[in-house]
XYZ file of C-alpha atoms in Angstrom:
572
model
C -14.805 36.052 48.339
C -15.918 32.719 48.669
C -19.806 32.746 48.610
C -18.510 34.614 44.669
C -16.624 32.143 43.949
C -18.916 29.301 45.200
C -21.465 31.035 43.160
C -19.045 31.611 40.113
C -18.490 27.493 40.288
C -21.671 26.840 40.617
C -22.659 28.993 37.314
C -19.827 27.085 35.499
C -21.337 23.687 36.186
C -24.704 24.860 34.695
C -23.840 26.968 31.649
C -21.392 24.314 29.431
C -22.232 25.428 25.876
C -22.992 22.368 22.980
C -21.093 22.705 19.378
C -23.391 20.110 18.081
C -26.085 20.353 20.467
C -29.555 21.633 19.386
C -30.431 25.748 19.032
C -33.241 25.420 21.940
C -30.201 24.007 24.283
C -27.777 26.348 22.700
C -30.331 29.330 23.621
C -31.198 28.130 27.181
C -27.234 27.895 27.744
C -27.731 24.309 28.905
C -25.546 21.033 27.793
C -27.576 19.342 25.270
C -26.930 16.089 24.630
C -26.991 15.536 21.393
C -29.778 13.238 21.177
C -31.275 12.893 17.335
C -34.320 14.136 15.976
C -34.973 15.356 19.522
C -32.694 15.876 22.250
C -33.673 14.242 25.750
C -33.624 17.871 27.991
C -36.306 19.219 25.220
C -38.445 16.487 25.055
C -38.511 15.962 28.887
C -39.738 20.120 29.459
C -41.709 19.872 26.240
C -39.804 22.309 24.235
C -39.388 22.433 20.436
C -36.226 20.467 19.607
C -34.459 22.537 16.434
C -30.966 20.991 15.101
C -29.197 22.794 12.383
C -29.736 21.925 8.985
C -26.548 19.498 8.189
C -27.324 19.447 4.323
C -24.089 21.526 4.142
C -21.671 19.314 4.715
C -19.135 18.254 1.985
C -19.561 14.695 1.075
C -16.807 12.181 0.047
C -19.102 10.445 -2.449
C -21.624 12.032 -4.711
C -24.397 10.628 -3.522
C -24.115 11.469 0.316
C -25.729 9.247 3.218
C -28.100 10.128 5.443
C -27.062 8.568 8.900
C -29.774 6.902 10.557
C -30.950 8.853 13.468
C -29.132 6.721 16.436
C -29.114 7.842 20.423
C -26.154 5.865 20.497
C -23.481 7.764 18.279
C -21.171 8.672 20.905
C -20.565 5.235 22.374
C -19.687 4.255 18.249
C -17.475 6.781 18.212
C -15.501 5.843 21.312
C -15.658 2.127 20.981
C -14.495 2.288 17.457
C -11.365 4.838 19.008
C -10.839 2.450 21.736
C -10.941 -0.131 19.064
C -8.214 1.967 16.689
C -5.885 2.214 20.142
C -6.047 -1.627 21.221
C -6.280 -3.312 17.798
C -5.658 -1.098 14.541
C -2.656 1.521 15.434
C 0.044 -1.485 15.942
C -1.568 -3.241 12.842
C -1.464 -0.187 10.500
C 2.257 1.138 10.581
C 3.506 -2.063 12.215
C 5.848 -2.011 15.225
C 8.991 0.140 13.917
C 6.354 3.022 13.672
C 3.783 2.398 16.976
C 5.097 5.146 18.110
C 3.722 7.418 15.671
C 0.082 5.575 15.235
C -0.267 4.751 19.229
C 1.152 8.270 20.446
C 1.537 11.016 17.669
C -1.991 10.107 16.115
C -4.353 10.104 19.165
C -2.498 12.639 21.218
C -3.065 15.216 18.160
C -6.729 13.912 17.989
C -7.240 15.136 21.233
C -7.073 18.862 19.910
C -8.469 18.574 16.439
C -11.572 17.020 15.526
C -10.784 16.161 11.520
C -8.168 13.794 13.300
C -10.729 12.549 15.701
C -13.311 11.626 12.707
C -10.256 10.152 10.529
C -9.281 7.887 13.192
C -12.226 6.600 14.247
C -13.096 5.897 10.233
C -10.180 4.187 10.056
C -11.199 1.982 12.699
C -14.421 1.134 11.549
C -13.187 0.353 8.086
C -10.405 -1.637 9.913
C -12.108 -3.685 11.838
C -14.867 -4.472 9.254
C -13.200 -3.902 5.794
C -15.601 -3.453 2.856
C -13.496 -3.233 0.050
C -15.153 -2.331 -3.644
C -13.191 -3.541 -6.282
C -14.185 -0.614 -8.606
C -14.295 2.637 -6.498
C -16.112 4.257 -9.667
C -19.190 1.936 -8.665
C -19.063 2.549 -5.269
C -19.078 6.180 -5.650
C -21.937 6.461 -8.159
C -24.221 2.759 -7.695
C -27.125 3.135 -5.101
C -27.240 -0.061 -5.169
C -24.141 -0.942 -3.601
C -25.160 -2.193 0.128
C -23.242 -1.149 2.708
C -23.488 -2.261 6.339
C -24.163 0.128 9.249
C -20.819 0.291 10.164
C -19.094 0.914 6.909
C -22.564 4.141 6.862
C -20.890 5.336 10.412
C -17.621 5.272 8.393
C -18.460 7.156 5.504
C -20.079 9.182 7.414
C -17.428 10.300 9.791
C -14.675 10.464 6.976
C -16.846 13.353 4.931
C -17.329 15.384 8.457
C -13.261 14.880 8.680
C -12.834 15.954 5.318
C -15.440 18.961 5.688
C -13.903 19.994 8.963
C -10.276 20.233 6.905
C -11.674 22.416 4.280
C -13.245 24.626 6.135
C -9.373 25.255 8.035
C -8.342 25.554 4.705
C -10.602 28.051 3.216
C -10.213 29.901 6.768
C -6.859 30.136 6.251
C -5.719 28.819 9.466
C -5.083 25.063 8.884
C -1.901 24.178 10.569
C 0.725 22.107 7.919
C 1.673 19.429 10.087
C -1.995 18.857 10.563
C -2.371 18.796 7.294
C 0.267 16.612 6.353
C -1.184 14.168 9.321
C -4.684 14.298 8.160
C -3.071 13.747 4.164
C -1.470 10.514 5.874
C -4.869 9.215 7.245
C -6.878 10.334 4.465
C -4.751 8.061 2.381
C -5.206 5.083 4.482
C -9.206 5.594 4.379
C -9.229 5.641 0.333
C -6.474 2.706 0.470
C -8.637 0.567 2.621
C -11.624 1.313 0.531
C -9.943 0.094 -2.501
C -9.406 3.234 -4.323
C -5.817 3.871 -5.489
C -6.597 6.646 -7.564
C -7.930 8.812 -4.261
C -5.098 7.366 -2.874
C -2.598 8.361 -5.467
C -3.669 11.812 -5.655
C -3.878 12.375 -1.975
C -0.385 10.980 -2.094
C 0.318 13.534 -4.418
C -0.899 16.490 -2.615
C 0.830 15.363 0.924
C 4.492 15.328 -1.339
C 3.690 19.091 -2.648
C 3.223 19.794 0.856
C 6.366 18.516 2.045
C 8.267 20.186 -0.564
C 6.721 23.814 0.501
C 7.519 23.246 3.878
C 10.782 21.728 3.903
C 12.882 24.947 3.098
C 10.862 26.607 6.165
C 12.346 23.676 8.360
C 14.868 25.842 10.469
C 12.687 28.326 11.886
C 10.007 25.531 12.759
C 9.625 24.338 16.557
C 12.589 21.339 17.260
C 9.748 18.626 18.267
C 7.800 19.610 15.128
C 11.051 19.498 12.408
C 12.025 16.106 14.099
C 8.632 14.712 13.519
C 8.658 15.947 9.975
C 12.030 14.245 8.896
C 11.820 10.918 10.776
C 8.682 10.199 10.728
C 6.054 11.978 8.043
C 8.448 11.785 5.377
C 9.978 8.248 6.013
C 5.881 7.179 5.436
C 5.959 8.990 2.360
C 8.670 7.692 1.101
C 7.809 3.741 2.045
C 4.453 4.567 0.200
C 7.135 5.771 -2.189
C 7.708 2.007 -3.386
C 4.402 1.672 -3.983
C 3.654 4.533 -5.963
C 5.650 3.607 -8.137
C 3.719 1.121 -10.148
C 0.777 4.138 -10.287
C 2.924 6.245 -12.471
C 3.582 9.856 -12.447
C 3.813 9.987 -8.692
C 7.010 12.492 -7.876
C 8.648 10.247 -4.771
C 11.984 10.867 -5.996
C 11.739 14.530 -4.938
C 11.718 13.575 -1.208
C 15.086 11.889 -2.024
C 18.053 13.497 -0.369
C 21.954 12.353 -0.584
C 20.971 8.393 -1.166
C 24.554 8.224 -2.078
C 25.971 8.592 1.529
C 22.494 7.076 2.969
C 24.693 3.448 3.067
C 27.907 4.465 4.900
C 26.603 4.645 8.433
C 26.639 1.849 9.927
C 22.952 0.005 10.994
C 22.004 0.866 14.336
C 18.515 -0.903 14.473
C 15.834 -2.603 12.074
C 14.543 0.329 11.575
C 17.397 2.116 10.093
C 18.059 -1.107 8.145
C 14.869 -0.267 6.596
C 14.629 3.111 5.619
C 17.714 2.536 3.573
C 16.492 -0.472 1.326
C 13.284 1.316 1.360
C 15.903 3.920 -0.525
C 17.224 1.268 -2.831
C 13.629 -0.037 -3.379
C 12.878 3.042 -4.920
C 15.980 4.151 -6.950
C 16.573 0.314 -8.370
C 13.330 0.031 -9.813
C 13.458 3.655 -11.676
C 17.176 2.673 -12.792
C 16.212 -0.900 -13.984
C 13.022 1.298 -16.568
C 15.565 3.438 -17.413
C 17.388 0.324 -18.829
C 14.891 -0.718 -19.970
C 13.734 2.115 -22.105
C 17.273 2.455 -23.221
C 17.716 -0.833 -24.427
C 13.963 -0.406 -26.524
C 14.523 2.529 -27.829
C 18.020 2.711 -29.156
C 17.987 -1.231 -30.436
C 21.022 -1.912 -28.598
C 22.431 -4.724 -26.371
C 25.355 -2.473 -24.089
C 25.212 0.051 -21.569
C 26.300 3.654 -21.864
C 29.575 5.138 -19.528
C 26.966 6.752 -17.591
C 24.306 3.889 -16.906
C 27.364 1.624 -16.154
C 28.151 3.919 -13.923
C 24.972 4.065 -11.806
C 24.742 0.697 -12.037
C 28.295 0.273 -10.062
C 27.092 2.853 -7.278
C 23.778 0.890 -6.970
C 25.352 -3.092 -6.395
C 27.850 -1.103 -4.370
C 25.180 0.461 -1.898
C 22.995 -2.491 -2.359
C 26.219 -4.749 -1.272
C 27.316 -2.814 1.774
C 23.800 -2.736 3.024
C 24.058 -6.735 3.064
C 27.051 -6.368 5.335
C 25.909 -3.970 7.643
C 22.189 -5.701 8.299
C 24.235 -9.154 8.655
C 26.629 -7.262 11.381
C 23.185 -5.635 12.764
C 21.600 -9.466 13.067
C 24.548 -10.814 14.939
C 24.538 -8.005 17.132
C 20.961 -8.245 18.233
C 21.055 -11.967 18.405
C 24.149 -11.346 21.414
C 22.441 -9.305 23.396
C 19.181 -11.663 23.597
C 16.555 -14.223 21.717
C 15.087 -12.366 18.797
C 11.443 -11.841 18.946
C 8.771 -12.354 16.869
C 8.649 -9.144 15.216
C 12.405 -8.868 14.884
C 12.652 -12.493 12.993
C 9.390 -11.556 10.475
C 11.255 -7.835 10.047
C 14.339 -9.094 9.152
C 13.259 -11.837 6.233
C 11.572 -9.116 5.281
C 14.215 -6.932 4.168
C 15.871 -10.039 3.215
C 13.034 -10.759 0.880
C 13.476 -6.760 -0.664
C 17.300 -7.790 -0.678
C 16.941 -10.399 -2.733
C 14.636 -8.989 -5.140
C 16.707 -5.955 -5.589
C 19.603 -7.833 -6.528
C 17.981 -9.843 -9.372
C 17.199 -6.481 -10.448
C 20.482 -5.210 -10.674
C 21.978 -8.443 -12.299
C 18.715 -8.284 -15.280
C 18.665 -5.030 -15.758
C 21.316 -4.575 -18.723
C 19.803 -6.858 -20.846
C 15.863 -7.295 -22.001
C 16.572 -11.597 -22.318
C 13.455 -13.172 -20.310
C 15.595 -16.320 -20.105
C 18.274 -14.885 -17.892
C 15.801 -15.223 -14.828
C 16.199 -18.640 -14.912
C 20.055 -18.355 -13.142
C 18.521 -16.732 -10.333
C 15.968 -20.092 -8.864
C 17.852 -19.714 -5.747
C 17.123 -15.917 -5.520
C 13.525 -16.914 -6.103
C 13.138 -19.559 -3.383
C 14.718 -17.133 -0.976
C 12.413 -15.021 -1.386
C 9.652 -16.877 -0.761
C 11.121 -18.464 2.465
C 11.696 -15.277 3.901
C 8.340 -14.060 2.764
C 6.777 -16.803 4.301
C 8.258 -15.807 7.692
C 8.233 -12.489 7.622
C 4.441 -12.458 8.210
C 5.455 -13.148 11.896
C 6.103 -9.494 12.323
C 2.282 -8.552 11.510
C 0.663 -11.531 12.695
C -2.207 -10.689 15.407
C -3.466 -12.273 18.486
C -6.201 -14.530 16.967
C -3.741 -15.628 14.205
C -4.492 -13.555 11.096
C -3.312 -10.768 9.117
C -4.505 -7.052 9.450
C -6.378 -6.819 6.468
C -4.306 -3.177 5.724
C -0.875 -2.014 6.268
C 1.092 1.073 5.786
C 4.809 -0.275 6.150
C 6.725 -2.409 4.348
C 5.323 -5.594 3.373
C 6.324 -9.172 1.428
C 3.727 -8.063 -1.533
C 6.124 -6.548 -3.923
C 8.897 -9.000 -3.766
C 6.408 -12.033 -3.792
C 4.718 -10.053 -6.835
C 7.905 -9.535 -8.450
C 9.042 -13.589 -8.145
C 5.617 -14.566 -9.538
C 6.223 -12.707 -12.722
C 10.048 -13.667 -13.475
C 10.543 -16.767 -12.136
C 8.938 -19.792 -14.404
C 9.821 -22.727 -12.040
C 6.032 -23.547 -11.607
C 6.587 -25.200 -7.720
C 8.095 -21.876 -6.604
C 6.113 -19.365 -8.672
C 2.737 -20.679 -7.116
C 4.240 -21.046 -3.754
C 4.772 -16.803 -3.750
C 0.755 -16.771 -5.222
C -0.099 -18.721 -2.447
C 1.521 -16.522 0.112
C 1.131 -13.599 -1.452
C -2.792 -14.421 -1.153
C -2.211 -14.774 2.803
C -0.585 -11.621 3.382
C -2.647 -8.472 4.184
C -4.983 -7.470 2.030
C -4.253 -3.885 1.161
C -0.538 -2.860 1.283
C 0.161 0.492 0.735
C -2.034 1.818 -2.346
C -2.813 -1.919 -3.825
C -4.914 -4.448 -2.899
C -2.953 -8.242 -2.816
C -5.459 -9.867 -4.138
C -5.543 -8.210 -7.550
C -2.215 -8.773 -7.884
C -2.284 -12.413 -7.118
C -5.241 -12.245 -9.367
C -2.751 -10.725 -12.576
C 0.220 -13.112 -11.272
C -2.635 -16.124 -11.971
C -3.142 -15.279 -15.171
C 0.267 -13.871 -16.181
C 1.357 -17.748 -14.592
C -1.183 -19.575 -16.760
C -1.169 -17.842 -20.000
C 2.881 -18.863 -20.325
C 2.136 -21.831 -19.078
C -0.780 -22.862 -21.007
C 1.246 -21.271 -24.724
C 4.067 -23.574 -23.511
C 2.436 -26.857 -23.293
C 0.550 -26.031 -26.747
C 3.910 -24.836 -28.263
C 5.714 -28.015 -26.658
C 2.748 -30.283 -27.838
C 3.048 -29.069 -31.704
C 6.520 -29.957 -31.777
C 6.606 -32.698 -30.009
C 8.627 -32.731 -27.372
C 8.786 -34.984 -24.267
C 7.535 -35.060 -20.844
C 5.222 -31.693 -21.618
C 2.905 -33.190 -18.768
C 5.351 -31.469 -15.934
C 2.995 -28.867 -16.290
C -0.163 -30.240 -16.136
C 0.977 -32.634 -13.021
C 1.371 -29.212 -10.478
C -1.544 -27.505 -12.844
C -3.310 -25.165 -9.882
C -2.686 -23.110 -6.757
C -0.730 -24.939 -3.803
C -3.055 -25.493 -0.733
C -2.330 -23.420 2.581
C -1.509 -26.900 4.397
C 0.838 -28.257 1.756
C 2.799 -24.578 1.835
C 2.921 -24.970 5.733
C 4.007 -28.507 5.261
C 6.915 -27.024 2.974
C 10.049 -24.896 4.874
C 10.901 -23.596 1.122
C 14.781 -24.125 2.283
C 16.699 -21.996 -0.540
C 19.835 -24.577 0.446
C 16.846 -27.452 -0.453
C 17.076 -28.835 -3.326
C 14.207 -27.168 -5.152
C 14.952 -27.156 -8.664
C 12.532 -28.329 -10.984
C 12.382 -31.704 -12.507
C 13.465 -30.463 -15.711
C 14.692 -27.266 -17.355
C 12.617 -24.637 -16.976
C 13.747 -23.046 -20.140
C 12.245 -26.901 -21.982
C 9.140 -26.053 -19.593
C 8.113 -22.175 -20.802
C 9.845 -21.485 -23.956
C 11.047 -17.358 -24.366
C 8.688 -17.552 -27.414
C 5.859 -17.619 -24.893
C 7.275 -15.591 -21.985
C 5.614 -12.025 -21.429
C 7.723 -9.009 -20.595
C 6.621 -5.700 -19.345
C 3.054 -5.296 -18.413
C 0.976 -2.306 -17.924
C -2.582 -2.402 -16.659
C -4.749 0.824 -18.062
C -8.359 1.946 -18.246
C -9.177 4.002 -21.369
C -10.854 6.829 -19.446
C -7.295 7.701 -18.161
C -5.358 7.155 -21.597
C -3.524 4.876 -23.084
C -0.559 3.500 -22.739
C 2.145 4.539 -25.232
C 1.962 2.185 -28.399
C -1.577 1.135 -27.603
C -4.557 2.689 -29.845
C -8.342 2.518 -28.954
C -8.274 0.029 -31.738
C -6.107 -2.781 -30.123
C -9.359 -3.084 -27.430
C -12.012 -2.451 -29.957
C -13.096 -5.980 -30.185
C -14.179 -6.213 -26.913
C -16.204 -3.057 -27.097
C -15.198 -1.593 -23.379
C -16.795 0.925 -21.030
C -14.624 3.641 -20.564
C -13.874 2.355 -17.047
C -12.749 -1.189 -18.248
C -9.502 -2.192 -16.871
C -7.212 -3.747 -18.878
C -4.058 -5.640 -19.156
C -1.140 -4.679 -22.072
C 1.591 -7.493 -21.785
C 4.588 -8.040 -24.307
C 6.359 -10.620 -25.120
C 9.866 -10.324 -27.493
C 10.039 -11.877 -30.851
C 13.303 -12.305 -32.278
C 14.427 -12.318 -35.578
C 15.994 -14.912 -37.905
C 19.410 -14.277 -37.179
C 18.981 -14.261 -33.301
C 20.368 -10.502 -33.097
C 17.438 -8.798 -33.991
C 13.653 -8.621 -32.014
C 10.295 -6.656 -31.906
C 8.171 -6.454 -29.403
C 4.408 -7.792 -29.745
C 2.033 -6.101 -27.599
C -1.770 -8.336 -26.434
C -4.322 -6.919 -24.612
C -6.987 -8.939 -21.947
C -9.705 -7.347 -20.135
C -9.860 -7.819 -16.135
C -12.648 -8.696 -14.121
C -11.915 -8.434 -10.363
């Protein structure tokens, strides 16, 4: 018995078997390791070193790289997992969710190797972002350099993406897999710049929910609780962000919103899944308004719209009280941290914003904004702690993040409020925060709030100049962005007294103030109203982005208006 099972041990050590290794190895039974264009035991006992032919794998990009030959590709791969466990996973979903990045991610990794590759691309894209403002050139310009790491990247993401097919083609991918791999898949194309991978990966991961929700009750305990408070709640945060791509069905994932506000707040993660709600529905009810109001020329609500809008401020209202209970509760039992200040004027940021929705959203006047200055100037305070939460080690922002973040409601003052001090103070931190959130780059949309900022500003002072009027230098004197020291300098108080020197309604007149904006490429259509003839002039690619704005021109009496659509090219 034991000189077999001596012998049967020693066998074992002698006879592991390579996936990736080389055929000689593979033939000879020996561990080959992996070495590339020749592996180390061949070369040593001067045999022929044969790989397989790797032309077969599915690329991400239509041109697909050719990784350098490299001895050292499986130190890369673990320093850039070590890398994703010590640096990115507590970056990437923030600290409500490190449980699911830190644990969930790299335990499942462990057993699946399209979750391995994911990961690790992650990592490397990370740590070493490469962002291409137009995916369409990255995907189809040779000439687009990219460094050795962002190569290991690409490289690992189409093995990930090949390994996932082939499950599915097989027939024996697993869902929650799936719906994992969706999850990282999305952050790869996010990071990368592309919203439209993004989106549609987005897409696919909500069809996937919706099939496999109904089959929750006969699925394992562990496996339905990490499908409903965790997969879904990601899903539904990317919801809010979605959003502003269009046509992406969030709303289905939606279940019993009315009751989601009764319960009382239990932590700040509760508190935000159930804005993240409102941030979602209020939005969608404030276009529905807004449609309405277009369409059918009138200036009231209908029963049923009145009625929504009641249920909303209600929910919206008793969140307020139970998040102010949850503060004073957490600040008894011990000092807050860091993470628990920046969470909290956070939501207070997406608290504020929703409720200048809900107060606008019956009426299409740009000059009602102007009432809510204080709402504004919250907002930015609390934005400009809120980056607390995220802050790392050396001092800066991750450069991506999946959870909530102060983009939209910073996004959202820069295009309604028209104080100029407090509109570029939200620019200027808006331009600090990370750089991808969700599906959307910041910068871009500092980069619209810019020129959204100065084209009302610079039709003011002309408009103010022809007739006229007084003092049209306010303008001009704060003319430019406000330096990172000088917003430091500044605690942004909401209780300060802030307001501007003048009027702001005397400063940016409602004949100049833009509405609505859409932002379109003509490849993918155009938006409704708009004609290939309105961008003509310009004579675009196909791939042109483009900006529609509006602003409302009212009749002679005062009762009446139309709106007048303009059209600007971007260049990111």
């Amino acid at each position: 018995m034991s000189v077999r099972s001596d012998d049967s041990k020693r066998r074992s050590r002698v006879l592991p078997r390579s996936k990736l290794g080389c055929r000689t190895c593979k033939i000879r039974r020996v561990k080959c390791g992996e070495e590339k264009p020749s592996c180390v035991r061949c070369t040593s006992t001067g045999r022929k070193c044969d790989f397989e032919d790797t032309q077969s794998t599915i690329s991400v990009i239509t041109n697909p790289l050719s990784l350098s030959p490299n001895t050292n590709t499986v130190w890369r791969e673990r320093r850039a997992f070590a890398y994703y466990f010590e640096c990115a996973a507590s970056s990437i979903g923030g600290a409500l969710d490190v449980d699911f990045w830190r644990t969930v991610v790299p335990q499942v990794c462990r057993y699946e190797p399209a979750v391995w590759d994911a990961i690790i691309t992650i990592s490397a894209l990370f740590e070493r972002p490469q962002q291409c403002p137009d995916p369409m050139l990255q995907r189809h310009d040779n000439s687009v350099s990219l460094t050795k790491n962002h190569q290991d990247a690409l490289g690992w993401y189409s093995r990930s993406i090949s390994a996932v097919r082939r499950r599915i083609e097989q027939g024996s991918v697993d869902v929650f897999i799936g719906l994992i791999s969706c999850v990282l898949f999305i952050c790869i194309e996010a990071i990368q710049g592309n919203v439209d991978g993004a989106a549609q990966l987005y897409r696919q991961g909500v069809q996937l929910i919706v099939s496999l929700r109904p089959q929750i009750a006969s699925v394992a305990a562990d496996k339905a609780s990490l499908l409903e408070d965790t997969i879904i709640p990601i899903f539904i945060r990317l919801g809010t962000f979605a959003l502003a791509a269009g046509g992406v069905p969030v709303t289905v994932l939606l279940r019993d919103t009315e009751n989601a506000l009764t319960r009382q707040l239990d932590s700040l993660k509760s508190a935000r899944e159930a804005i993240v709600l409102l941030a979602i529905e209020i939005p969608l009810f404030e276009a529905t308004c807004t449609k309405y109001l277009i369409q059918d020329h009138v200036s009231h609500m209908p029963d049923e719209l009145n009625t929504r809008l009641f249920s909303l401020v209600a929910r919206l209202r008793n969140w307020r009280t139970a998040f102010d209970k949850l503060t004073t509760d957490l600040c008894a039992k011990d000092v807050l941290s860091l993470q628990q200040i920046g969470t909290s004027a956070l939501l207070l940021s997406y608290h504020e914003m929703l409720h200048v929705m809900l107060e606008t959203c019956t009426s299409l006047s740009v000059m009602q904004f102007d009432a809510y200055l204080p709402n504004f100037q919250n907002i930015v305070e609390q934005s400009a702690i809120a980056p607390k939460a995220s802050i790392r080690s050396d001092g800066t922002q991750p450069p991506f993040t999946f959870d909530l973040n102060i983009g939209l409601p910073l996004w959202f003052t820069s295009l309604r409020c028209r104080e100029p001090r407090t509109r570029r103070a939200a620019l200027a931190i808006l331009r600090q925060a990370p750089s991808v959130q969700g599906f959307y780059q910041c910068s871009m949309w500092a980069t619209v709030g810019q020129l959204i900022m100065e084209l009302e500003e610079s039709h003011a002072m002309a408009m103010n100049a022809t007739h006229h009027l007084p003092d049209v230098g306010a303008l001009g004197s704060i003319k430019g962005p406000i330096s990172r020291s000088e917003l430091a300098a500044s605690s942004y108080s909401a209780h300060a007294d802030m307001g501007p020197t003048m009027q702001t309604a005397f400063l940016i007149p409602e004949e100049v103030r833009i509405g609505p904006i859409a932002a379109f490429r003509p490849m993918d259509g155009f938006p409704p109203g708009t004609t290939e003839a309105d961008i003509a002039k310009w004579n675009p690619g196909h791939d042109q982005v483009f900006l529609r704005y509006s602003r409302y021109e009212r009749g002679v009496t005062g009762n009446s208006f139309r709106i007048v659509y303009e059209y600007i090219p971007l260049d990111f």
